Amino acid sequence: MKINFYKQFRSISTSLWLIPVLCVLLGIVVSLSTIAVDRATDYALLPEDMVGGPEAALEILTTVATSMVNLAVLVLTIVLVVVQLAMGQFSPRIVQRLLRDRQSQFAIGLFVATFVHTLLTIREVAIGGPGEPGQVPGVAIVTTFVLSLASIAVLVIYIHHIGQALRVSALVEIAGDNTRKLINKVYPDAEPAADVADPSLVTAEESGVLTWIAHEKLVGLARRADCTLELIPALGEFVPAGGRLFRIDGDPDRVDHEQVHSCVILRLERTLEEDVAYGMRLLVDMAIRALADAPWQDPTTAVQSIDRLHDCLRELVRRQFPDGRHYDEDGELRLTEEVMCWDDYVRLAFTEIRLAGAGSPQVARRILSALEDLLTVAPEDRRPVLELHRDLVLATVARRYEDERDIELASGRDASGIGVSAREQAEDVIGQEHSSSPPHRDVPSARQSTGSNSFSRRLGSKSS
């Protein structure tokens, strides 16, 4: 009996319709209450200048009722689209969590409750005959105005919520957060980790990606505590709850852990506030997605991404990179962190695209063009990594193609992928073939054959 009751309770409490139904009942209660107030005051509590006459009231109420139905349909459509996207892009098993989204249920409930309240209010409006003023439930109409404004605000908030919910990190967080809660429920007994017991370590209070670091504030905290702080995760790295965040080189008792935690921000996903590598990561992801199924799927999109990567690397190639060491006013080292260097950015920009797209001549030629251009402006100490990736692209191209002419074409340099440079290189290849052909074998090219045939046809027509 208890098991059946629990099953029914769970089914109802996690259903999509529970909150909308409760909101409808609440809307009926609000409507009956406001109408009772209007009847008790003989519909004269609010002046007609404030709520309008019977005709205006009917028109307003009808418009609101129609709008609320449209808004409710819109929210339901959005929910179905989100479910469909989640099933297609991620996992069908995530749908259950999306259907339990309280924000969606509350938005639907508010719109339907406003609709029900408006219908009940319309019944109380009387046009009146000649010489009769009619009756307008002023309190109920003002309540309709308030609910309409609230519905507009909820619609804007809901659109923002859906935009955030469609992010990959948000959907992953749904599964991860619920699993973590279930772990704490099923396995409540946990022994403290060694990191937590170590006083020289500052551990993360919650999980997330390191997206922001207050360097100056950390230097000030370390100076007051007369110690050196080592930030263990790099910017953009994920930190689990309880994971190592800082290592204290000095007296740990003098360091305020709460203030140290306030100097960093952990979020669900990386941002472009300080993380330059994340911007390049986005460009690389777009290129890889265009080449996901095959190098021929969408090489033009990959080339456009390489264009932007090339531009960003050209901006970085002659700039100084910080060493991750921060000093106070007296020149004492107070904070160290892991930072990206030039080699890291080059590897990030080209490694995955090379492996995924070298089978497309357009992609290979564009990568080689970018590398050659960067070599012309790179300082001597930054050239080796560019030369390494140029050699890797050429080696990958050599493995992908069997015909030497295809290898030669794909190993060219072209800022357009396959453009003017490809035509010039193709003509060079054809010229080399002709120059290497034996004298006794006269094998015309396709263009020459076409020309000869055309000349023969013209000659034959003149003879006839």
Coordinates of C-alpha atoms in Angstrom, one line a residue:
M1 CA 0.0 0.0 0.0
K2 CA 2.8 2.4 1.0
I3 CA 4.7 1.6 -2.2
N4 CA 1.7 2.3 -4.4
F5 CA 1.1 5.5 -2.6
Y6 CA 4.7 6.5 -3.1
K7 CA 4.5 5.7 -6.8
Q8 CA 1.4 7.8 -7.2
F9 CA 2.9 10.7 -5.2
R10 CA 6.1 10.6 -7.3
S11 CA 4.2 10.4 -10.5
I12 CA 2.0 13.4 -9.6
S13 CA 4.8 15.6 -8.0
T14 CA 7.1 15.2 -11.0
S15 CA 4.4 15.6 -13.7
L16 CA 4.3 18.5 -16.1
W17 CA 0.6 19.4 -15.3
L18 CA 0.7 19.6 -11.5
I19 CA 1.8 23.3 -11.2
P20 CA -0.4 24.5 -14.1
V21 CA -3.4 22.9 -12.5
L22 CA -2.7 24.4 -9.1
C23 CA -2.3 27.8 -10.8
V24 CA -5.6 27.4 -12.6
L25 CA -7.3 26.7 -9.2
L26 CA -5.6 29.7 -7.7
G27 CA -6.7 31.8 -10.7
I28 CA -10.3 30.7 -10.0
V29 CA -10.0 31.6 -6.4
V30 CA -8.6 35.1 -7.2
S31 CA -11.3 35.7 -9.8
L32 CA -14.1 34.7 -7.5
S33 CA -12.6 36.8 -4.7
T34 CA -12.3 40.0 -6.8
I35 CA -15.8 39.5 -8.2
A36 CA -17.1 39.1 -4.7
V37 CA -15.5 42.4 -3.7
D38 CA -17.0 44.1 -6.8
R39 CA -20.5 42.8 -6.0
A40 CA -20.2 43.8 -2.4
T41 CA -19.4 47.4 -3.4
D42 CA -22.0 47.5 -6.2
Y43 CA -19.3 47.7 -8.8
A44 CA -18.4 51.2 -7.7
L45 CA -15.2 50.7 -5.7
L46 CA -13.0 51.9 -8.6
P47 CA -14.0 54.9 -10.9
E48 CA -14.9 54.3 -14.5
D49 CA -12.0 56.6 -15.6
M50 CA -9.6 54.0 -14.2
V51 CA -11.1 50.8 -15.6
G52 CA -13.0 52.1 -18.6
G53 CA -16.6 51.6 -19.7
P54 CA -18.3 48.2 -20.5
E55 CA -17.3 48.2 -24.2
A56 CA -13.7 49.0 -23.5
A57 CA -13.6 46.4 -20.6
L58 CA -14.9 43.7 -22.9
E59 CA -12.4 44.5 -25.6
I60 CA -9.5 44.5 -23.2
L61 CA -10.6 41.3 -21.5
T62 CA -11.1 39.5 -24.8
T63 CA -7.6 40.6 -26.0
V64 CA -6.0 39.4 -22.8
A65 CA -7.7 36.1 -23.0
T66 CA -6.6 35.5 -26.6
S67 CA -3.0 36.5 -25.7
M68 CA -2.8 34.2 -22.8
V69 CA -3.8 31.2 -24.9
N70 CA -1.2 32.1 -27.4
L71 CA 1.5 32.5 -24.7
A72 CA 0.6 29.1 -23.2
V73 CA 0.9 27.5 -26.6
L74 CA 4.2 29.3 -27.2
V75 CA 5.7 27.9 -24.0
L76 CA 4.5 24.4 -24.7
T77 CA 6.0 24.6 -28.2
I78 CA 9.3 25.8 -26.7
V79 CA 9.3 22.9 -24.3
L80 CA 8.7 20.4 -27.1
V81 CA 11.5 22.0 -29.2
V82 CA 13.9 21.8 -26.2
V83 CA 13.0 18.2 -25.6
Q84 CA 13.5 17.3 -29.3
L85 CA 16.9 19.1 -29.4
A86 CA 18.0 17.4 -26.2
M87 CA 17.0 14.0 -27.5
G88 CA 18.8 14.5 -30.9
Q89 CA 21.9 16.2 -29.7
F90 CA 22.6 14.7 -26.3
S91 CA 20.6 11.8 -24.8
P92 CA 17.0 10.7 -24.8
R93 CA 17.4 10.0 -21.1
I94 CA 17.7 13.7 -20.3
V95 CA 14.1 14.4 -21.4
Q96 CA 12.7 13.4 -18.0
R97 CA 14.6 16.1 -16.3
L98 CA 13.6 18.8 -18.8
L99 CA 9.9 17.9 -18.4
R100 CA 10.3 18.6 -14.7
D101 CA 11.6 22.1 -15.2
R102 CA 9.7 24.2 -12.7
Q103 CA 10.1 27.5 -14.6
S104 CA 8.3 26.1 -17.7
Q105 CA 5.5 24.7 -15.5
F106 CA 5.1 28.0 -13.7
A107 CA 5.1 30.0 -16.9
I108 CA 2.3 27.8 -18.4
G109 CA 0.4 28.0 -15.1
L110 CA 0.5 31.8 -14.9
F111 CA -0.7 32.1 -18.5
V112 CA -3.5 29.6 -18.0
A113 CA -4.5 31.1 -14.6
T114 CA -4.7 34.6 -16.2
F115 CA -6.8 33.2 -19.0
V116 CA -9.3 31.5 -16.6
H117 CA -9.5 34.7 -14.4
T118 CA -10.2 36.7 -17.6
L119 CA -13.0 34.4 -18.7
L120 CA -14.7 34.6 -15.3
T121 CA -14.4 38.4 -15.3
I122 CA -16.0 38.7 -18.7
R123 CA -19.2 37.2 -17.3
E124 CA -19.6 40.1 -14.9
V125 CA -19.4 42.8 -17.5
A126 CA -22.8 44.1 -18.6
I127 CA -23.2 46.5 -21.5
G128 CA -26.5 48.0 -20.3
G129 CA -29.4 49.4 -22.2
P130 CA -30.4 52.9 -23.2
G131 CA -30.0 55.2 -20.2
E132 CA -28.4 52.4 -18.2
P133 CA -24.7 52.7 -17.3
G134 CA -24.0 49.0 -17.3
Q135 CA -21.6 47.3 -14.9
V136 CA -17.9 46.9 -14.9
P137 CA -16.1 44.7 -12.2
G138 CA -13.3 47.2 -11.6
V139 CA -11.3 45.2 -9.0
A140 CA -11.4 42.1 -11.3
I141 CA -10.2 44.1 -14.3
V142 CA -7.4 45.8 -12.4
T143 CA -6.3 42.3 -11.3
T144 CA -6.4 41.3 -15.0
F145 CA -4.0 44.2 -15.7
V146 CA -1.7 43.1 -13.0
L147 CA -1.7 39.5 -14.2
S148 CA -1.1 40.6 -17.8
L149 CA 2.0 42.6 -16.7
A150 CA 3.2 39.7 -14.7
S151 CA 2.8 37.4 -17.7
I152 CA 4.8 39.7 -19.9
A153 CA 7.6 39.8 -17.3
V154 CA 7.5 36.0 -16.9
L155 CA 7.7 35.5 -20.7
V156 CA 10.9 37.6 -20.9
I157 CA 12.4 35.8 -17.9
Y158 CA 11.4 32.4 -19.4
I159 CA 13.0 33.1 -22.8
H160 CA 16.2 34.0 -21.0
H161 CA 15.9 30.8 -18.9
I162 CA 15.4 28.6 -22.0
G163 CA 18.4 30.2 -23.7
Q164 CA 20.5 29.3 -20.7
A165 CA 19.0 25.8 -20.4
L166 CA 19.9 25.0 -24.0
R167 CA 23.6 25.3 -23.3
V168 CA 25.5 22.1 -23.2
S169 CA 26.9 22.9 -19.8
A170 CA 23.4 23.4 -18.3
L171 CA 22.2 20.1 -19.6
V172 CA 25.3 18.3 -18.4
E173 CA 24.8 20.1 -15.0
I174 CA 21.3 18.7 -14.7
A175 CA 22.6 15.2 -14.8
G176 CA 25.7 15.9 -12.8
D177 CA 24.0 17.8 -10.0
N178 CA 21.2 15.3 -9.5
T179 CA 23.7 12.4 -9.5
R180 CA 25.8 14.2 -6.9
K181 CA 22.7 14.7 -4.7
L182 CA 21.8 11.1 -5.1
I183 CA 25.3 10.0 -4.1
N184 CA 25.0 12.1 -0.9
K185 CA 21.7 10.4 -0.2
V186 CA 22.6 6.8 -1.0
Y187 CA 26.1 7.0 0.5
P188 CA 25.9 9.5 3.4
D189 CA 29.0 8.3 5.2
A190 CA 32.1 10.0 3.8
E191 CA 35.5 10.2 5.2
P192 CA 37.4 13.6 4.9
A193 CA 39.9 13.6 2.0
A194 CA 43.6 14.1 2.6
D195 CA 43.4 17.5 0.8
V196 CA 40.8 18.8 3.2
A197 CA 42.9 17.8 6.2
D198 CA 46.1 19.5 4.8
P199 CA 46.2 23.0 6.2
S200 CA 48.5 24.2 3.4
L201 CA 45.8 23.6 0.8
V202 CA 42.7 25.7 0.0
T203 CA 40.1 23.5 -1.6
A204 CA 37.1 24.4 -3.7
E205 CA 33.8 24.7 -1.9
E206 CA 31.9 23.8 -5.1
S207 CA 32.6 22.4 -8.5
G208 CA 33.0 24.5 -11.6
V209 CA 35.3 25.9 -14.3
L210 CA 37.8 28.6 -13.2
T211 CA 36.7 31.7 -15.2
W212 CA 38.0 34.7 -13.3
I213 CA 40.9 35.5 -11.0
A214 CA 41.4 38.7 -8.9
H215 CA 45.2 38.8 -9.1
E216 CA 45.7 42.1 -7.3
K217 CA 43.5 41.0 -4.4
L218 CA 45.3 37.7 -4.1
V219 CA 48.6 39.4 -4.0
G220 CA 47.4 41.7 -1.3
L221 CA 46.0 38.8 0.8
A222 CA 49.3 36.9 0.4
R223 CA 51.3 40.0 1.4
R224 CA 49.3 40.5 4.6
A225 CA 49.7 36.8 5.4
D226 CA 53.4 37.0 4.4
C227 CA 53.2 33.9 2.2
T228 CA 53.1 32.8 -1.4
L229 CA 49.9 31.5 -3.0
E230 CA 50.1 28.9 -5.8
L231 CA 47.0 28.7 -8.0
I232 CA 46.9 25.0 -8.9
P233 CA 44.2 24.9 -11.7
A234 CA 44.8 27.1 -14.8
L235 CA 42.3 29.5 -16.1
G236 CA 39.5 27.6 -17.9
E237 CA 40.1 24.3 -16.1
F238 CA 37.4 22.4 -14.2
V239 CA 37.8 22.1 -10.4
P240 CA 35.7 19.4 -8.6
A241 CA 34.1 20.1 -5.3
G242 CA 36.8 19.7 -2.6
G243 CA 39.5 19.8 -5.3
R244 CA 42.8 21.6 -4.8
L245 CA 42.5 25.3 -5.5
F246 CA 45.5 27.0 -3.8
R247 CA 48.7 25.8 -2.2
I248 CA 50.0 28.0 0.6
D249 CA 53.8 28.5 0.9
G250 CA 54.1 30.0 4.4
D251 CA 52.0 30.0 7.5
P252 CA 48.5 28.7 6.5
D253 CA 47.0 29.9 9.8
R254 CA 47.4 33.5 8.7
V255 CA 45.5 33.0 5.4
D256 CA 41.8 33.7 5.4
H257 CA 40.3 30.9 3.3
E258 CA 37.0 32.7 2.8
Q259 CA 38.7 35.8 1.3
V260 CA 40.8 33.5 -0.9
H261 CA 37.6 31.8 -2.3
S262 CA 36.1 35.3 -3.0
C263 CA 39.1 36.0 -5.3
V264 CA 38.1 33.4 -7.9
I265 CA 34.9 32.5 -9.7
L266 CA 33.8 29.0 -10.7
R267 CA 31.1 28.7 -13.2
L268 CA 29.4 26.0 -15.3
E269 CA 31.4 26.7 -18.4
R270 CA 34.3 28.8 -19.7
T271 CA 33.7 32.4 -20.6
L272 CA 35.4 35.0 -22.8
E273 CA 36.0 37.5 -19.9
E274 CA 39.7 36.6 -19.4
D275 CA 40.1 33.3 -21.2
V276 CA 41.7 33.9 -24.6
A277 CA 42.2 30.2 -25.1
Y278 CA 38.4 29.6 -24.9
G279 CA 37.8 31.9 -27.8
M280 CA 40.3 29.9 -29.9
R281 CA 38.7 26.7 -28.6
L282 CA 35.3 27.9 -29.9
L283 CA 36.8 28.5 -33.4
V284 CA 38.5 25.1 -33.4
D285 CA 35.2 23.4 -32.3
M286 CA 33.4 25.0 -35.2
A287 CA 36.0 23.8 -37.6
I288 CA 35.9 20.3 -36.2
R289 CA 32.2 20.1 -36.3
A290 CA 32.2 21.1 -39.9
L291 CA 34.6 18.2 -40.6
A292 CA 33.0 15.7 -38.1
D293 CA 31.6 13.2 -40.5
A294 CA 34.1 13.6 -43.3
P295 CA 36.7 16.1 -44.5
W296 CA 34.4 16.9 -47.4
Q297 CA 31.3 17.7 -45.4
D298 CA 31.8 21.4 -45.0
P299 CA 35.4 22.5 -45.6
T300 CA 34.5 26.1 -46.3
T301 CA 33.3 26.6 -42.7
A302 CA 36.5 25.0 -41.5
V303 CA 38.5 27.5 -43.7
Q304 CA 36.6 30.4 -42.2
S305 CA 37.5 29.2 -38.7
I306 CA 41.1 28.9 -39.7
D307 CA 41.0 32.5 -41.1
R308 CA 40.0 33.7 -37.6
L309 CA 42.6 31.5 -35.9
H310 CA 45.2 32.8 -38.3
D311 CA 44.2 36.4 -37.4
C312 CA 44.3 35.8 -33.7
L313 CA 47.7 34.0 -33.8
R314 CA 49.1 36.9 -35.9
E315 CA 48.0 39.3 -33.1
L316 CA 49.7 37.1 -30.5
V317 CA 52.9 36.2 -32.4
R318 CA 54.9 39.3 -31.4
R319 CA 53.4 39.9 -28.0
Q320 CA 54.9 39.3 -24.6
F321 CA 53.3 36.5 -22.6
P322 CA 53.1 36.7 -18.7
D323 CA 55.1 34.1 -16.8
G324 CA 52.4 33.6 -14.2
R325 CA 54.4 35.1 -11.4
H326 CA 52.9 38.1 -9.5
Y327 CA 54.9 40.3 -7.1
D328 CA 53.9 42.8 -4.5
E329 CA 55.1 46.4 -4.3
D330 CA 58.3 45.3 -2.5
G331 CA 59.2 42.8 -5.3
E332 CA 58.3 39.7 -3.2
L333 CA 56.7 36.8 -5.1
R334 CA 53.2 36.4 -3.8
L335 CA 51.2 34.5 -6.5
T336 CA 52.0 31.9 -9.1
E337 CA 49.7 30.4 -11.7
E338 CA 49.8 28.2 -14.9
V339 CA 49.5 30.4 -18.0
M340 CA 49.3 29.7 -21.8
C341 CA 52.4 30.3 -23.9
W342 CA 52.9 30.7 -27.6
D343 CA 53.4 27.0 -28.3
D344 CA 50.2 26.2 -26.4
Y345 CA 48.1 28.5 -28.6
V346 CA 49.6 27.1 -31.8
R347 CA 48.9 23.5 -30.7
L348 CA 45.4 24.5 -29.7
A349 CA 44.7 26.2 -33.1
F350 CA 46.1 23.5 -35.5
T351 CA 46.4 20.1 -34.0
E352 CA 42.8 18.9 -34.0
I353 CA 41.9 20.7 -37.3
R354 CA 45.0 19.1 -38.9
L355 CA 44.0 15.6 -37.8
A356 CA 40.3 16.0 -38.8
G357 CA 40.6 18.0 -42.0
A358 CA 43.9 17.1 -43.7
G359 CA 42.0 14.9 -46.0
S360 CA 40.5 18.0 -47.6
P361 CA 42.9 19.8 -49.9
Q362 CA 41.1 23.1 -49.1
V363 CA 41.7 22.7 -45.3
A364 CA 45.3 21.5 -45.7
R365 CA 46.3 24.3 -48.0
R366 CA 44.7 27.0 -45.8
I367 CA 46.5 25.6 -42.7
L368 CA 49.8 25.7 -44.6
S369 CA 49.1 29.2 -45.8
A370 CA 48.5 30.4 -42.3
L371 CA 51.7 28.7 -41.0
E372 CA 53.8 30.2 -43.7
D373 CA 52.5 33.7 -43.1
L374 CA 53.1 33.3 -39.3
L375 CA 56.7 32.2 -40.1
T376 CA 57.3 35.5 -41.9
V377 CA 56.5 37.5 -38.8
A378 CA 57.4 35.2 -35.9
P379 CA 60.5 35.9 -33.8
E380 CA 63.3 33.3 -34.0
D381 CA 62.3 31.6 -30.7
R382 CA 58.7 31.1 -31.8
R383 CA 59.4 29.6 -35.2
P384 CA 60.1 26.0 -34.2
V385 CA 56.5 25.1 -33.2
L386 CA 55.3 26.6 -36.5
E387 CA 57.8 24.6 -38.5
L388 CA 56.8 21.5 -36.6
H389 CA 53.1 21.9 -37.4
R390 CA 54.0 22.6 -41.0
D391 CA 55.9 19.4 -41.2
L392 CA 53.1 17.5 -39.5
V393 CA 50.5 18.8 -42.0
L394 CA 52.7 17.8 -44.9
A395 CA 53.2 14.4 -43.4
T396 CA 49.5 13.9 -42.8
V397 CA 48.7 15.0 -46.4
A398 CA 51.3 12.5 -47.7
R399 CA 49.5 9.7 -45.8
R400 CA 46.0 10.7 -47.0
Y401 CA 46.6 10.7 -50.7
E402 CA 48.1 8.1 -53.1
D403 CA 48.7 10.1 -56.2
E404 CA 51.8 12.3 -56.1
R405 CA 49.9 15.0 -58.0
D406 CA 47.2 15.1 -55.4
I407 CA 49.8 15.3 -52.7
E408 CA 51.5 18.2 -54.5
L409 CA 48.2 20.0 -54.9
A410 CA 47.1 19.5 -51.2
S411 CA 50.6 20.6 -50.0
G412 CA 50.3 24.0 -51.6
R413 CA 49.7 27.3 -49.8
D414 CA 46.5 29.2 -50.5
A415 CA 44.7 31.8 -48.3
S416 CA 41.4 30.8 -50.0
G417 CA 41.9 27.1 -49.6
I418 CA 41.5 26.3 -53.3
G419 CA 41.8 29.6 -55.3
V420 CA 44.2 31.4 -57.6
S421 CA 47.2 29.7 -56.1
A422 CA 45.7 26.3 -56.8
R423 CA 45.3 27.2 -60.4
E424 CA 48.9 28.3 -60.7
Q425 CA 50.1 25.1 -59.0
A426 CA 47.9 22.9 -61.2
E427 CA 49.4 24.5 -64.3
D428 CA 52.9 23.9 -62.9
V429 CA 52.0 20.2 -62.4
I430 CA 50.7 19.9 -65.9
G431 CA 53.8 21.6 -67.2
Q432 CA 56.0 19.2 -65.3
E433 CA 54.1 16.2 -66.8
H434 CA 54.6 17.5 -70.3
S435 CA 58.2 18.2 -69.8
S436 CA 58.8 14.7 -68.3
S437 CA 56.9 12.9 -71.1
P438 CA 59.0 10.8 -73.6
P439 CA 59.3 12.5 -77.1
H440 CA 57.9 9.4 -79.0
R441 CA 54.6 9.5 -76.9
D442 CA 52.4 12.4 -77.9
V443 CA 49.6 12.3 -75.3
P444 CA 47.6 15.6 -75.5
S445 CA 46.1 17.0 -72.4
A446 CA 42.3 17.2 -72.0
R447 CA 42.3 20.9 -73.0
Q448 CA 44.4 20.1 -76.1
S449 CA 42.2 17.2 -77.0
T450 CA 39.1 19.3 -76.8
G451 CA 40.7 22.0 -78.9
S452 CA 41.8 19.5 -81.6
N453 CA 38.4 17.9 -81.7
S454 CA 36.7 21.3 -82.1
F455 CA 39.1 22.3 -84.9
S456 CA 38.4 19.0 -86.7
R457 CA 34.7 19.5 -86.4
R458 CA 35.0 23.0 -87.9
L459 CA 37.2 21.7 -90.7
G460 CA 34.7 19.0 -91.5
S461 CA 31.8 21.4 -91.6
K462 CA 33.7 23.7 -94.1
S463 CA 34.5 20.7 -96.3
S464 CA 30.9 19.6 -96.5

